[in-house]
Short mmCIF file of C-alpha atoms in Angstrom, two decimals:
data_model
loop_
_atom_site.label_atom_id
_atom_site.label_comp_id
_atom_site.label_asym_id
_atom_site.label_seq_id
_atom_site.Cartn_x
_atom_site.Cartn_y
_atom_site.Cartn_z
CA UNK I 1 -17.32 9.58 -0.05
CA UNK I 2 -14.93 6.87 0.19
CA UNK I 3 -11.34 8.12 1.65
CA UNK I 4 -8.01 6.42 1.50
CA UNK I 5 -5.92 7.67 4.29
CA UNK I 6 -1.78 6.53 4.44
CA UNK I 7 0.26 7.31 7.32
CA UNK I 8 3.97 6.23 8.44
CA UNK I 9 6.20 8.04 5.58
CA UNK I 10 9.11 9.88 6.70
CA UNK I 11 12.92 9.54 6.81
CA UNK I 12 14.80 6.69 7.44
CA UNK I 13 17.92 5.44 6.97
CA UNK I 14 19.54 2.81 4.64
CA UNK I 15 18.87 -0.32 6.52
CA UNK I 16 16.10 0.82 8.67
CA UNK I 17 12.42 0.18 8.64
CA UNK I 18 9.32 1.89 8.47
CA UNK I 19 5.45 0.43 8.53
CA UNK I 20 3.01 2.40 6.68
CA UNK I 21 -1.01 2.23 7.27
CA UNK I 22 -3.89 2.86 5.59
CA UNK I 23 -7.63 2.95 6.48
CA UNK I 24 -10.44 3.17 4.07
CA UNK I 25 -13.29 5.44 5.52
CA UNK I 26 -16.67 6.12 4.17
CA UNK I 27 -19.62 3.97 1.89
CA UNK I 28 -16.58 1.65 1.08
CA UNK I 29 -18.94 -1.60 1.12
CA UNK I 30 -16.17 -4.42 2.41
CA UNK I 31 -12.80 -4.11 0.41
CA UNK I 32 -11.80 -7.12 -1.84
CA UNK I 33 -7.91 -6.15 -2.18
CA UNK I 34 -5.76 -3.61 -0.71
CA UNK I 35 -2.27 -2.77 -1.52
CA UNK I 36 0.52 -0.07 -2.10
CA UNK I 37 2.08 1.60 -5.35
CA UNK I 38 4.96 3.87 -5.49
CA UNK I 39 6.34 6.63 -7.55
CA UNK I 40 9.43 8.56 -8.21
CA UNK I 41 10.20 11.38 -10.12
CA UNK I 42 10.33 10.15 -14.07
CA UNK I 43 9.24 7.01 -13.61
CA UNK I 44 5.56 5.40 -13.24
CA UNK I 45 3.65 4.07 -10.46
CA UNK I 46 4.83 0.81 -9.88
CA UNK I 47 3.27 -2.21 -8.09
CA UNK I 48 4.63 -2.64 -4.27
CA UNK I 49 2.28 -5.11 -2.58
CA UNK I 50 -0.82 -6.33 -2.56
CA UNK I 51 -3.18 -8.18 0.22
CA UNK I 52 -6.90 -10.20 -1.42
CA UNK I 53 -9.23 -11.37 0.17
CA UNK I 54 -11.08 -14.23 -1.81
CA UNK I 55 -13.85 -16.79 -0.41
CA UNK I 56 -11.08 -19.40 -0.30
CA UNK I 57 -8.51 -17.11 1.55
CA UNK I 58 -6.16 -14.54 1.91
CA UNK I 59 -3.62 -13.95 -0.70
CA UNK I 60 -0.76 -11.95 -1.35
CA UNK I 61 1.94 -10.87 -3.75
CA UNK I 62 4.72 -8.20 -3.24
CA UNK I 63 7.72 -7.40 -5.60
CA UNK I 64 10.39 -6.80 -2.56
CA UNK I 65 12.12 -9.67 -2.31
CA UNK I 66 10.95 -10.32 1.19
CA UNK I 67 11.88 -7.23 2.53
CA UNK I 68 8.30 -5.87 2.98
CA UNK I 69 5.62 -7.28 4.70
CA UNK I 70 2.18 -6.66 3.34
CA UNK I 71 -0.89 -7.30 6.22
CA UNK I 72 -4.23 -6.03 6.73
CA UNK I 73 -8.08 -6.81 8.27
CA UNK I 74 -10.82 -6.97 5.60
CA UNK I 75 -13.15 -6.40 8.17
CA UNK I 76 -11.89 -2.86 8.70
CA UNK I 77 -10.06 -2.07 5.63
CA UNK I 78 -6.89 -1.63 6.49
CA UNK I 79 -3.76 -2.30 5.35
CA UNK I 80 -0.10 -1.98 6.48
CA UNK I 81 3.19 -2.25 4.65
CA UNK I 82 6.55 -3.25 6.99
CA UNK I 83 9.47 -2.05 5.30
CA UNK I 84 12.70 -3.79 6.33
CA UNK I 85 16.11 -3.47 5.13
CA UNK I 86 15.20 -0.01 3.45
CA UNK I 87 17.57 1.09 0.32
CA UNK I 88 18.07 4.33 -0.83
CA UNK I 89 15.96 3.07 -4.08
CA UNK I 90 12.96 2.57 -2.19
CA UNK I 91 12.39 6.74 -1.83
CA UNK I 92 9.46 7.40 -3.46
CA UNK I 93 5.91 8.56 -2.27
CA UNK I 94 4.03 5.46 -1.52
CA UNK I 95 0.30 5.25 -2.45
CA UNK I 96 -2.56 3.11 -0.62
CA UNK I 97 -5.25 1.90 -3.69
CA UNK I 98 -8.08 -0.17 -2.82
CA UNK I 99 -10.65 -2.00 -4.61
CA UNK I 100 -14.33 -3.02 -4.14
CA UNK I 101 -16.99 -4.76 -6.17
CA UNK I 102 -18.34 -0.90 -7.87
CA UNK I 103 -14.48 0.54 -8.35
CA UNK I 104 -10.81 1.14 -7.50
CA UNK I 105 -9.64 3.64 -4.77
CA UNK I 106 -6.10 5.78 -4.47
CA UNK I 107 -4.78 7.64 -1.38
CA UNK I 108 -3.12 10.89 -1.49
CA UNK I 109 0.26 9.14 -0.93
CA UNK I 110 3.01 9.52 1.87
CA UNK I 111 6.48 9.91 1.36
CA UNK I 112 8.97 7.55 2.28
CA UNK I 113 12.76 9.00 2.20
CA UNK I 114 15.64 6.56 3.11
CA UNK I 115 18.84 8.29 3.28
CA UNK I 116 22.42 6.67 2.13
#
């Protein structure tokens, strides 16, 4: 019963920004890591961000150069992704995946269109 839900796709233009969210809903038990994938037509998902929470800390790892911001509250199981500086080659539908001690969790995705 455990739900992924993304919001804040939509179209943007080339230099503009965008923050996507996404709660986790249901029997999730607390969330160890939260993060974001994307996809584009013939490629694979690829690795966007990602947010952990360990006993020692918080930790996290994105592959954006420091244009996107990855944040979130373990405690609620959210995420959010800030999205700065937007290029044309970051269209692509964005997914929300989760994980927890039992399994791994994907969203239904939301897509994120940034016009040239």
């Amino acid at each position: 019963q455990v739900q992924l839900v993304e919001s804040g796709g939509g179209l943007v233009k080339a230099g503009g920004s965008l923050t996507l969210s996404c709660a986790a809903s249901g029997r999730t038990f607390t969330m160890y890591a939260m993060g974001w994938f994307r996809q584009t037509p013939g490629k694979e998902r690829e690795f966007v961000a990602v947010v952990r929470w360990g006993p020692s800390g918080k930790y996290t790892r994105d592959v954006a150069e420091g244009r996107f911001t990855i944040s979130g509250d373990s405690a609620k199981n959210t995420v959010y992704l800030q999205m700065n500086s937007l290029k044309p080659e970051d269209t692509a539908v964005y997914y929300c995946h989760a994980v927890n001690m039992r399994r791994d969790y994907w969203g239904q995705g939301t897509q994120v269109t940034v016009s040239s």
